[in-house]
PDB file of C-alpha atoms in Angstrom:
ATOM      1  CA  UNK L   1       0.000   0.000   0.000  1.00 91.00           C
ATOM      2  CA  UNK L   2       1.567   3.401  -1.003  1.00 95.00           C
ATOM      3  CA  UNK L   3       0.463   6.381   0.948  1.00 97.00           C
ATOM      4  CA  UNK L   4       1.906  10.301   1.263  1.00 97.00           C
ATOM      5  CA  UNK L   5       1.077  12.259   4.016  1.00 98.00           C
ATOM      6  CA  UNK L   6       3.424  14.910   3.195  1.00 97.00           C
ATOM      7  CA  UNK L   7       3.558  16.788  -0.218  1.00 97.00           C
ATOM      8  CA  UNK L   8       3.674  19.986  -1.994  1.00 96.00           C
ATOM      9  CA  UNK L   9       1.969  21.692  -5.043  1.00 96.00           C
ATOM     10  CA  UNK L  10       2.166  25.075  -6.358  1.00 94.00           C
ATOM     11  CA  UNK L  11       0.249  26.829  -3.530  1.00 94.00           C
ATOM     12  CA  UNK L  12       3.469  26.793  -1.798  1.00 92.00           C
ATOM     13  CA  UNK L  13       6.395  25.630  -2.767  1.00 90.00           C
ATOM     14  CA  UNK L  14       6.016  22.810  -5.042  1.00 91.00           C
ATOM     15  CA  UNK L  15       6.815  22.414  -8.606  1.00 91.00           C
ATOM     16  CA  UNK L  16       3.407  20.826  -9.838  1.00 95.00           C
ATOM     17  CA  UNK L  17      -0.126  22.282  -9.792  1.00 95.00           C
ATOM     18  CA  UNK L  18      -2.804  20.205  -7.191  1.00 95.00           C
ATOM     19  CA  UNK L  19      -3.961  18.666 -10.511  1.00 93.00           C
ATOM     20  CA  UNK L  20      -1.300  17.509 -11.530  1.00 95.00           C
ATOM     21  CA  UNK L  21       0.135  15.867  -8.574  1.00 96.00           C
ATOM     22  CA  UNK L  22      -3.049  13.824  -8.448  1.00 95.00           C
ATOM     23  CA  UNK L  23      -2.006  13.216 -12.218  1.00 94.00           C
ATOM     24  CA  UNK L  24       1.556  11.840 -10.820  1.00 95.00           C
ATOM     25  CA  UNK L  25       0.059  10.002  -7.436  1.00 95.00           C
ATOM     26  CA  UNK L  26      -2.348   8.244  -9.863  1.00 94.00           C
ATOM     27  CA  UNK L  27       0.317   6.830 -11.889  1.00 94.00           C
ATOM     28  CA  UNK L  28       2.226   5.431  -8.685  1.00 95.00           C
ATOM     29  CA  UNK L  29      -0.227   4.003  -7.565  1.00 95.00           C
ATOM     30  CA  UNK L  30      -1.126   5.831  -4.493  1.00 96.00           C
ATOM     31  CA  UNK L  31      -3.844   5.605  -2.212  1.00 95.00           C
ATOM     32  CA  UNK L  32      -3.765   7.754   0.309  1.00 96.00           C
ATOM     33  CA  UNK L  33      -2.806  11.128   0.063  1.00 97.00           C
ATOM     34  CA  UNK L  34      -2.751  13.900   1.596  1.00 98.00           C
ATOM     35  CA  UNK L  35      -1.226  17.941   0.467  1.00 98.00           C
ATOM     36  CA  UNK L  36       0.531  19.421   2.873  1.00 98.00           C
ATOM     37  CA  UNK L  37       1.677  23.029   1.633  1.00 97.00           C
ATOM     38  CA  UNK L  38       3.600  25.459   3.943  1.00 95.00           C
ATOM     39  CA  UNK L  39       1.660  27.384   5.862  1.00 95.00           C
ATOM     40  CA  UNK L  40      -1.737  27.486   3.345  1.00 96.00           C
ATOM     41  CA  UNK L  41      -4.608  24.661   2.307  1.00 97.00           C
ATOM     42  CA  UNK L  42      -5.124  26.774  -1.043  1.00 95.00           C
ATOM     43  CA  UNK L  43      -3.659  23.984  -2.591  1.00 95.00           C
ATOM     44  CA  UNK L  44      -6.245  20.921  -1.041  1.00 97.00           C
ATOM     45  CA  UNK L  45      -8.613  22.799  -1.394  1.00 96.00           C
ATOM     46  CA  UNK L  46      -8.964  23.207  -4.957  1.00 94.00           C
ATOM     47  CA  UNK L  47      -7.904  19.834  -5.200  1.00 95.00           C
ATOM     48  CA  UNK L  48     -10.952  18.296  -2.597  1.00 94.00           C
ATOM     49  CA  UNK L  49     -12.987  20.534  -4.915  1.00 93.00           C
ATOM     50  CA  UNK L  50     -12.113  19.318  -8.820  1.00 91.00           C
ATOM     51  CA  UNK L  51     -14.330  17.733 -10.635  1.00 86.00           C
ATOM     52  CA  UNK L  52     -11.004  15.000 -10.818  1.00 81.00           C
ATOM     53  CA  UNK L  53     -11.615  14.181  -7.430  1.00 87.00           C
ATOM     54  CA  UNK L  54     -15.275  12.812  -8.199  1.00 81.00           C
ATOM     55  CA  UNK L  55     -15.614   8.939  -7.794  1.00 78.00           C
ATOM     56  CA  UNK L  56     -11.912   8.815  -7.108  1.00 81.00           C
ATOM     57  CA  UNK L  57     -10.756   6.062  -5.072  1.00 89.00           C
ATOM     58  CA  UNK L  58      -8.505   8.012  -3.885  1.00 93.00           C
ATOM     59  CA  UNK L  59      -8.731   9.284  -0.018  1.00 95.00           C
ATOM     60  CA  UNK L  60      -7.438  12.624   0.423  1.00 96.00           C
ATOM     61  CA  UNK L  61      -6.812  13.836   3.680  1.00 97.00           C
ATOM     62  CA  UNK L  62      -6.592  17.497   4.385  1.00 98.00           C
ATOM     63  CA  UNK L  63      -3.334  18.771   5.578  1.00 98.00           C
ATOM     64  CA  UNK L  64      -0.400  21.148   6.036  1.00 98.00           C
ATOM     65  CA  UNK L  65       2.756  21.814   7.458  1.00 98.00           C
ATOM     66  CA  UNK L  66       2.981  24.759   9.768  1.00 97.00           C
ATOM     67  CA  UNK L  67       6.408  26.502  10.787  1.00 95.00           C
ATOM     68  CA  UNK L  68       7.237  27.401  13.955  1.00 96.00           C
ATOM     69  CA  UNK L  69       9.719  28.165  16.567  1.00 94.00           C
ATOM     70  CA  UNK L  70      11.264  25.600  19.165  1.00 96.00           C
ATOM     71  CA  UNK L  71      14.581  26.501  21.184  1.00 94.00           C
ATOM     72  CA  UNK L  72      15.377  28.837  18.765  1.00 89.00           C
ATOM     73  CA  UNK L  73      15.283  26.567  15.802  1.00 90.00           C
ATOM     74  CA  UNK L  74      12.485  26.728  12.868  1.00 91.00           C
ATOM     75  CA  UNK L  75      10.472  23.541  13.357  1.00 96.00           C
ATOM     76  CA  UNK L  76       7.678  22.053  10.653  1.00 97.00           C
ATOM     77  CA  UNK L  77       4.311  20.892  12.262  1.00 98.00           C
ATOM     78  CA  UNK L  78       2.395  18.754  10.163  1.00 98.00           C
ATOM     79  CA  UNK L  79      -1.453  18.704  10.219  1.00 98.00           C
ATOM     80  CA  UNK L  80      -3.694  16.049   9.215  1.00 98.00           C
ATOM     81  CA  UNK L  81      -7.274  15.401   9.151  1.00 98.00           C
ATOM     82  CA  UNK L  82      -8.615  18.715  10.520  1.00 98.00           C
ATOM     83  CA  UNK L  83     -11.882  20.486   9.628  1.00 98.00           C
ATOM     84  CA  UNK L  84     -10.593  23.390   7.431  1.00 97.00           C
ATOM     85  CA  UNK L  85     -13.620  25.405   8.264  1.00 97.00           C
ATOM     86  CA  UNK L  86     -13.019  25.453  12.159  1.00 98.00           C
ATOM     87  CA  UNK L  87     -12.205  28.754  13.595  1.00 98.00           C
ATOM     88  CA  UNK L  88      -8.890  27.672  14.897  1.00 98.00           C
ATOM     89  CA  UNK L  89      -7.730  26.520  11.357  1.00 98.00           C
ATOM     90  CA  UNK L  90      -8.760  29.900  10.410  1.00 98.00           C
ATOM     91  CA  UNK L  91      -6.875  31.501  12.570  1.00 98.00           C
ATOM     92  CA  UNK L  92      -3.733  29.643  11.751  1.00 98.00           C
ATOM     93  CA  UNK L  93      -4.140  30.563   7.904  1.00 97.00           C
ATOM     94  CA  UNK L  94      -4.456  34.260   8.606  1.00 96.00           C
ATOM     95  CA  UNK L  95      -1.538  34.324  11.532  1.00 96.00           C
ATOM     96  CA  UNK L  96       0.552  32.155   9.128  1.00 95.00           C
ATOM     97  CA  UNK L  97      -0.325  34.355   6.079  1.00 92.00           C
ATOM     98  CA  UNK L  98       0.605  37.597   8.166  1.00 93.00           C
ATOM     99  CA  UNK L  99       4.113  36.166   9.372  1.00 92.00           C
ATOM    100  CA  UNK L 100       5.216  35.100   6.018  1.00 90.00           C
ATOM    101  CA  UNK L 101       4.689  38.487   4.718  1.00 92.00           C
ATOM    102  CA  UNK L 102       6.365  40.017   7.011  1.00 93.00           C
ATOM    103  CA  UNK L 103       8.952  37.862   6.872  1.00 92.00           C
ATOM    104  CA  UNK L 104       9.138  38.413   3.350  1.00 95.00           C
ATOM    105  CA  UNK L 105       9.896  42.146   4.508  1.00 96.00           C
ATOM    106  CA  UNK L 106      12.224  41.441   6.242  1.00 96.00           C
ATOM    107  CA  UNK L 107      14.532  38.919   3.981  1.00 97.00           C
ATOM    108  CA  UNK L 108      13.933  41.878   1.528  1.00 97.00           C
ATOM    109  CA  UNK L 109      15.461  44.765   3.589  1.00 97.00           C
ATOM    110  CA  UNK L 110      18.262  42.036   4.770  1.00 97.00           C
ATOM    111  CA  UNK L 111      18.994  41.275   1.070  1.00 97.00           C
ATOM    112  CA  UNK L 112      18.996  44.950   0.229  1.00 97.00           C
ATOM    113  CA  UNK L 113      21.420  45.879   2.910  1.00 96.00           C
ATOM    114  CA  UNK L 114      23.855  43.565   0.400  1.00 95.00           C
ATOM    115  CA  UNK L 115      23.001  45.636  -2.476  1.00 95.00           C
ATOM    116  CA  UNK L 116      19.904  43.649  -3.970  1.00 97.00           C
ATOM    117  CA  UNK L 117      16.953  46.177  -4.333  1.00 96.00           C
ATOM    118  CA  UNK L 118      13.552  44.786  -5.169  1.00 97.00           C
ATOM    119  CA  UNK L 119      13.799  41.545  -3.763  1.00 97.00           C
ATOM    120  CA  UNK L 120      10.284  41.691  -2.103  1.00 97.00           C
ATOM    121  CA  UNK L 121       8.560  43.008  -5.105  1.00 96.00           C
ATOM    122  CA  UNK L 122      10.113  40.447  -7.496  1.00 97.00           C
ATOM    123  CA  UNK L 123       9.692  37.606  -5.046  1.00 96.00           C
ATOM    124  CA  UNK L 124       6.492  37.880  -4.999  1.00 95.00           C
ATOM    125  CA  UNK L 125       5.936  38.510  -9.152  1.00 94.00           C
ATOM    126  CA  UNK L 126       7.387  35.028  -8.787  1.00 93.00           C
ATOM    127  CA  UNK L 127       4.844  33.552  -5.912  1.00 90.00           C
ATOM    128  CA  UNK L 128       1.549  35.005  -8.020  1.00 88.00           C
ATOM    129  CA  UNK L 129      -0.901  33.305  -6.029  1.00 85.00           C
ATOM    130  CA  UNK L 130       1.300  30.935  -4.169  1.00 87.00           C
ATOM    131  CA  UNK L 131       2.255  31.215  -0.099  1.00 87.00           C
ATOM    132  CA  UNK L 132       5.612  33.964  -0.209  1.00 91.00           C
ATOM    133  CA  UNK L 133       8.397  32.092   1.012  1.00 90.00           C
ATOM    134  CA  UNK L 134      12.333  31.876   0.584  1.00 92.00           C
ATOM    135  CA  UNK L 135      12.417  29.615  -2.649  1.00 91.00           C
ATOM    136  CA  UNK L 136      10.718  32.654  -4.072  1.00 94.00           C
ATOM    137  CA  UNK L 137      13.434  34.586  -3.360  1.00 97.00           C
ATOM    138  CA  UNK L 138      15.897  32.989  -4.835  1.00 96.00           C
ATOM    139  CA  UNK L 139      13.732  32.302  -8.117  1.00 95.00           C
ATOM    140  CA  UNK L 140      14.278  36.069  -8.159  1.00 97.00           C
ATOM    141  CA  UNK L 141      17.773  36.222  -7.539  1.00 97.00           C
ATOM    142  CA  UNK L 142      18.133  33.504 -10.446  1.00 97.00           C
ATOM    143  CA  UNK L 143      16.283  35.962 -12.885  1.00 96.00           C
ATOM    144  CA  UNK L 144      18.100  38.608 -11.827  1.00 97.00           C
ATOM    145  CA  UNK L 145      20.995  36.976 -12.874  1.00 97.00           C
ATOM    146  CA  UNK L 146      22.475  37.446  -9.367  1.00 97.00           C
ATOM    147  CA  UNK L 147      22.962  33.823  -8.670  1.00 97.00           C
ATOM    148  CA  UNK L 148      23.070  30.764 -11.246  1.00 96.00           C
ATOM    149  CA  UNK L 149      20.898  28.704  -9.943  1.00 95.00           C
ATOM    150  CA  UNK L 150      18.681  28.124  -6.737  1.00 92.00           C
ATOM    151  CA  UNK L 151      20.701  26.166  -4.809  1.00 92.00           C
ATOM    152  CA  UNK L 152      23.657  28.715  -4.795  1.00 97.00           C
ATOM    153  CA  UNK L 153      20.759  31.380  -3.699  1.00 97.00           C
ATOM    154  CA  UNK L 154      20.302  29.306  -0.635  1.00 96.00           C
ATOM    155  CA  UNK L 155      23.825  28.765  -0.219  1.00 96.00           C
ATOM    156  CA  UNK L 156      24.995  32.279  -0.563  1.00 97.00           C
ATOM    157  CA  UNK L 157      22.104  34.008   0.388  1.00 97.00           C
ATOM    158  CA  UNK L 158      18.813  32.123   2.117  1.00 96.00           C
ATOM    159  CA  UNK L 159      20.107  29.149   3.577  1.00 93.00           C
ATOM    160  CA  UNK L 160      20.223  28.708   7.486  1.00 85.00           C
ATOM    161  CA  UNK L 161      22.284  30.854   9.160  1.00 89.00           C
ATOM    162  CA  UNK L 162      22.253  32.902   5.869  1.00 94.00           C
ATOM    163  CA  UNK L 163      21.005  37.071   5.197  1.00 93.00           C
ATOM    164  CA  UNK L 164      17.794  35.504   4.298  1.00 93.00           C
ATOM    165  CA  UNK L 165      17.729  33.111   7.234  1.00 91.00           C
ATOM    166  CA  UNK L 166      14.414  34.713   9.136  1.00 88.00           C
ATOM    167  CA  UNK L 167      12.672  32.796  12.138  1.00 78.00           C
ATOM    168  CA  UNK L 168      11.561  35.924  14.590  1.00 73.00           C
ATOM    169  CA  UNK L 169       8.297  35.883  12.648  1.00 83.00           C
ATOM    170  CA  UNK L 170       7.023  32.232  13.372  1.00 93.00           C
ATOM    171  CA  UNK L 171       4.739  31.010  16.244  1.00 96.00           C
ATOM    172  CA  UNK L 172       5.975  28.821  19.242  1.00 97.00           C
ATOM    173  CA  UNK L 173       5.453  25.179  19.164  1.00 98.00           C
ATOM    174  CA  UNK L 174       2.777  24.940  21.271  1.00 98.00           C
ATOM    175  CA  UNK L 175       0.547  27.185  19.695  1.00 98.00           C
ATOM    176  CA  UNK L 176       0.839  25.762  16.217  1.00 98.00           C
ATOM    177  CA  UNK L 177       0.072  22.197  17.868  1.00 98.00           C
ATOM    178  CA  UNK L 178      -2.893  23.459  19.964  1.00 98.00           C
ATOM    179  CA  UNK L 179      -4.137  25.233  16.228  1.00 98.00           C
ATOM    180  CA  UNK L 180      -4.243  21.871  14.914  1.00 98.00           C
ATOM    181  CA  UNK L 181      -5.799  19.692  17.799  1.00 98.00           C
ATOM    182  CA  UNK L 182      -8.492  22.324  18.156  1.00 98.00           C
ATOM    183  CA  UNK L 183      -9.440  22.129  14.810  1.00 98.00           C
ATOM    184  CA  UNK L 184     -10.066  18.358  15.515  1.00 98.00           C
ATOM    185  CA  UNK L 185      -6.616  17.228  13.590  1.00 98.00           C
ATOM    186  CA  UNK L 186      -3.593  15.536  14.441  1.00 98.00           C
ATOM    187  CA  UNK L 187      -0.308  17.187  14.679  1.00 98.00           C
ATOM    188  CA  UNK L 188       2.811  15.258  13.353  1.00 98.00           C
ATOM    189  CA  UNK L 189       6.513  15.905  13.823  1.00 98.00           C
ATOM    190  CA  UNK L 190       7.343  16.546  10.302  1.00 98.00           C
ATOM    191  CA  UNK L 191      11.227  14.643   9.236  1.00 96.00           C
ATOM    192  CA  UNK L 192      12.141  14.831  12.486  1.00 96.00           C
ATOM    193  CA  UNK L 193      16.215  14.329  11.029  1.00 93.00           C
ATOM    194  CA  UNK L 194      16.007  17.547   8.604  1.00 92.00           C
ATOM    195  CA  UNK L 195      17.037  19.303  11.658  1.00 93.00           C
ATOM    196  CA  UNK L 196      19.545  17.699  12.839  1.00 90.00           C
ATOM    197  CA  UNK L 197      19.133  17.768  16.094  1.00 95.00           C
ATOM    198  CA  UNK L 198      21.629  15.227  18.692  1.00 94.00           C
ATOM    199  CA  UNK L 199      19.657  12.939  19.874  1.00 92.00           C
ATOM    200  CA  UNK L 200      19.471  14.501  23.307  1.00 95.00           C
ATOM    201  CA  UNK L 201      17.817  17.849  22.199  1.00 97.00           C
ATOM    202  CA  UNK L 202      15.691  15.556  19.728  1.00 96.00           C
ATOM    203  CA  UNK L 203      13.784  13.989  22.331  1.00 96.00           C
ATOM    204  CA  UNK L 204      13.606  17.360  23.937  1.00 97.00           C
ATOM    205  CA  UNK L 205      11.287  18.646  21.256  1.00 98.00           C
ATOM    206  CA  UNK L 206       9.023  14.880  20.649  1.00 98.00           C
ATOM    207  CA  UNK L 207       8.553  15.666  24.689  1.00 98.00           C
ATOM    208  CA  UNK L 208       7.556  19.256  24.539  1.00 98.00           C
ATOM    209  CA  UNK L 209       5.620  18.304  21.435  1.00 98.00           C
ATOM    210  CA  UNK L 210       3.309  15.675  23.314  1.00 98.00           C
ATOM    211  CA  UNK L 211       3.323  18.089  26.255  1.00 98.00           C
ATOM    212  CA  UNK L 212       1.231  20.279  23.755  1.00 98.00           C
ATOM    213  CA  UNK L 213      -0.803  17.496  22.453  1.00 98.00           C
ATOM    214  CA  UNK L 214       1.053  16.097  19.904  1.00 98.00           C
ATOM    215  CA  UNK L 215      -0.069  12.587  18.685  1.00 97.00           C
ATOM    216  CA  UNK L 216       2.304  11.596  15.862  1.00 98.00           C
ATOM    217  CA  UNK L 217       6.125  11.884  14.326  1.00 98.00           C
ATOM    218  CA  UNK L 218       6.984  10.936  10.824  1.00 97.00           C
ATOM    219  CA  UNK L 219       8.597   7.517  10.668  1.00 96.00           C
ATOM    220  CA  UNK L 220       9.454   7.821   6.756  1.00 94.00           C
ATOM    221  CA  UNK L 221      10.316  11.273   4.842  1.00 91.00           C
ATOM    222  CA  UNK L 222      12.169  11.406   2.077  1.00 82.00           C
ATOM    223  CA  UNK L 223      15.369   9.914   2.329  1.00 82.00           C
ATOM    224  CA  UNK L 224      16.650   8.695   5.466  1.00 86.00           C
ATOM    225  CA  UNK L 225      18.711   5.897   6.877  1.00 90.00           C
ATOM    226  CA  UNK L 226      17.854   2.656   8.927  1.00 91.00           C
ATOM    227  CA  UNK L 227      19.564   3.414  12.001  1.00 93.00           C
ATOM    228  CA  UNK L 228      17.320   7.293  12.145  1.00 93.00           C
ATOM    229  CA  UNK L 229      14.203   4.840  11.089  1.00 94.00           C
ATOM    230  CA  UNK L 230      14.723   2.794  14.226  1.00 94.00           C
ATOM    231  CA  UNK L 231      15.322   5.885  16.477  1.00 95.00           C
ATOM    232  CA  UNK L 232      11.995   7.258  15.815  1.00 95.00           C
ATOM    233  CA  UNK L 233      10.631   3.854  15.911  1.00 96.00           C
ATOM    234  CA  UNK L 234      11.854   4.021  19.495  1.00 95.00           C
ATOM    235  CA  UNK L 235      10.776   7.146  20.426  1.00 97.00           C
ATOM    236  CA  UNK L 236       7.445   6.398  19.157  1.00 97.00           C
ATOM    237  CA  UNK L 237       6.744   2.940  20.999  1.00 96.00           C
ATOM    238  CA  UNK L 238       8.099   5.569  24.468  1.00 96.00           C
ATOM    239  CA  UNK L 239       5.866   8.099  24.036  1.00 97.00           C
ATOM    240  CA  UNK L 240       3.095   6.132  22.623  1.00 97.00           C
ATOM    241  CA  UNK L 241       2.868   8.345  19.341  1.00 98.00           C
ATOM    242  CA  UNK L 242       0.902   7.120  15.953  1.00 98.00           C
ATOM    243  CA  UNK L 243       3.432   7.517  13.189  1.00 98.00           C
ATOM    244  CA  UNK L 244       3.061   8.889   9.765  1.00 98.00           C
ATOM    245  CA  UNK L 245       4.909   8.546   6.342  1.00 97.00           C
ATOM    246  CA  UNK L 246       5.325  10.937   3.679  1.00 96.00           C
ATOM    247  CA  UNK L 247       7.935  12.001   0.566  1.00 96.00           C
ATOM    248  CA  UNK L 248       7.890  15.597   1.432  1.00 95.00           C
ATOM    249  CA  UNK L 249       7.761  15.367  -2.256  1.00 95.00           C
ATOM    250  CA  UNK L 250       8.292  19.147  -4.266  1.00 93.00           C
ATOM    251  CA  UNK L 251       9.750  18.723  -7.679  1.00 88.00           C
ATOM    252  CA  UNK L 252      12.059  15.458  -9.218  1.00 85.00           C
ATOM    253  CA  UNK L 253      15.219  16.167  -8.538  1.00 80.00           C
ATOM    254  CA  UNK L 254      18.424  13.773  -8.441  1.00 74.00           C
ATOM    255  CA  UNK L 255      17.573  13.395  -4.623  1.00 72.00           C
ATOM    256  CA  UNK L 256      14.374  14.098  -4.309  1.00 78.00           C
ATOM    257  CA  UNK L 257      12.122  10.758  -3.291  1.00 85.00           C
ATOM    258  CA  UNK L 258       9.399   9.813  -5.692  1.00 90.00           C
ATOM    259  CA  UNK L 259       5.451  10.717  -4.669  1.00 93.00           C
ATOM    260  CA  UNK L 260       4.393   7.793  -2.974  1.00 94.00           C
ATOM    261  CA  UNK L 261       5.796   5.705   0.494  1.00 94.00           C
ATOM    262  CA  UNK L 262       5.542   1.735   0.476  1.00 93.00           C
ATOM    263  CA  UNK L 263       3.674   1.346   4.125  1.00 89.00           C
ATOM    264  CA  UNK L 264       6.499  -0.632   7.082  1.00 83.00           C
ATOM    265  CA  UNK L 265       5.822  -3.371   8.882  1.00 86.00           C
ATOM    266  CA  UNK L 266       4.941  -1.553  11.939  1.00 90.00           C
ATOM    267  CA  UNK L 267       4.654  -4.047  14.700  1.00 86.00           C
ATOM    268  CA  UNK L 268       3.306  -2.435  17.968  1.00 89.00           C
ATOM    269  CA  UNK L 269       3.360   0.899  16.332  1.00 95.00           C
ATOM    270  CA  UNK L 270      -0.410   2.520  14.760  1.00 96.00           C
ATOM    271  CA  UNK L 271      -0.027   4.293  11.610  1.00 97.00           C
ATOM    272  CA  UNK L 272      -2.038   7.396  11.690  1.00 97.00           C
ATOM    273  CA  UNK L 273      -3.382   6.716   8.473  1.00 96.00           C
ATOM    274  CA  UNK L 274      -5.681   4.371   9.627  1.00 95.00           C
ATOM    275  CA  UNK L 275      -8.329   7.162  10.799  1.00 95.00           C
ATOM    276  CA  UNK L 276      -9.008   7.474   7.720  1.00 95.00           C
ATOM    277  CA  UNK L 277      -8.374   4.310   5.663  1.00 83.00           C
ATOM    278  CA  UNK L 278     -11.698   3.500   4.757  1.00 58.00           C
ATOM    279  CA  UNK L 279     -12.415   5.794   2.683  1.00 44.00           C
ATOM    280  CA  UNK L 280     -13.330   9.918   2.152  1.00 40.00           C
ATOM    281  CA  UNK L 281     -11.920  13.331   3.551  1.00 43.00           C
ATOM    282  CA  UNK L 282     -11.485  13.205   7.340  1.00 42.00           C
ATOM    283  CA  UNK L 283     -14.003  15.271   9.689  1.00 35.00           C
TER     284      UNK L 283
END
């Protein structure tokens, strides 16, 4: 059984419209899916309301991945299953919305300061309708023939602990979690290992996590190895957490995982997916 809890379309920062990652799911074979854009459900929306979506045996899932601050560090949050109409969701949207635009400001006036005038205005001429965030940025940069290619925008430029390296603007962790829960979702840890946390201040943040109601971590995401697989796989079975799987899938690239995740064998563990596995969008 595949299933993808975690993905990205155009709304945010993804390289293919909602269509047509339903297009590319289809063709792997997926069953379960759920869109998970930064900080907006633009994206499942207009997905959970296509005509493509009639009859489908697919089950979406409505979701997305929040960012917020933990210890200092930005942290992803992802939500699953809520009702997108609650007024907690709603509140989420607009505080998200709000922060990334001021964010945006702010990369802008940083990226100025090192002589590049117009960033915010050409970053978003590049978002159009999508949420403003840093890959925007640096598709401006790349226009502007100021760097060659995206990845030496984030290097130079965006990256962490980079000019364009923002965090003041996000929500704490507990907020963000209690957004979710509210509106009668789960939160999920989202690639727990992106960060790369030690292990020590890793548990730290799956404690303070299920402190503010926190009910799942992603086993799979992307890429990882078999020795991080079994670590959450142990902090999971301690802290009694469902666990999730996802591709975090954006665009193909050379090491970018395929749409799609082949479900473990999970043993004692629940998968979260199973709320929803028989069938139609999640209350």
């Amino acid at each position: 059984m595949l299933i993808d809890f975690h993905t990205h379309t155009t709304a945010s920062d993804g390289a293919l419209a909602p269509a047509e990652l339903l297009a590319r799911v289809r063709e792997r074979g997926v069953q379960m899916l759920a869109i998970t854009d930064h900080d907006t459900i633009t994206g499942y929306l207009a997905l959970r309301d296509s005509a493509a979506m009639r009859d489908d045996p697919l089950t979406l899932v409505p979701g997305v991945e929040f960012s917020c601050c933990w210890s200092g560090t930005t942290v992803h949050i992802v939500g699953l299953g809520f009702d997108s109409e609650h007024p907690a969701m709603q509140e989420a949207l607009t505080v998200m919305h709000n922060a990334r635009n001021q964010r945006g400001e702010q990369i802008a006036e940083r990226l100025a300061r090192r002589g590049y005038a117009g960033a915010l205005e050409g970053a978003l001429r590049e978002a159009g309708d999508s949420q403003l965030g840093r890959p925007h940025f640096a598709a401006w940069m790349v226009q502007q023939g100021y760097v060659s290619d995206a990845r030496e925008a984030f290097d130079r430029y965006l990256g962490q602990g980079k000019t364009g390296d923002v965090k003041a603007f996000w929500p704490e962790l507990a907020r963000v979690v209690s957004w979710i829960v509210d509106a009668g979702g789960v939160a999920v840890i989202a690639h727990p290992y992106k960060y790369r946390f030690t292990g020590m201040k890793l548990r730290r943040l799956v404690v303070d996590f299920v402190t503010a109601g926190g009910r799942a971590i992603e086993l799979l995401s992307g890429y990882q190895t078999p020795q991080q697989t079994a670590q959450i796989t142990r902090y999971a079975k301690e802290f009694g957490l469902e666990v999730s799987v996802g591709s975090d899938y954006h665009r193909d690239a050379r090491y970018s995982a395929e749409p799609g995740v082949s479900v473990p064998e999970l043993n004692d563990l629940h998968g979260v997916w199973e709320r929803w596995r028989r069938g139609g969008e999640a209350a």
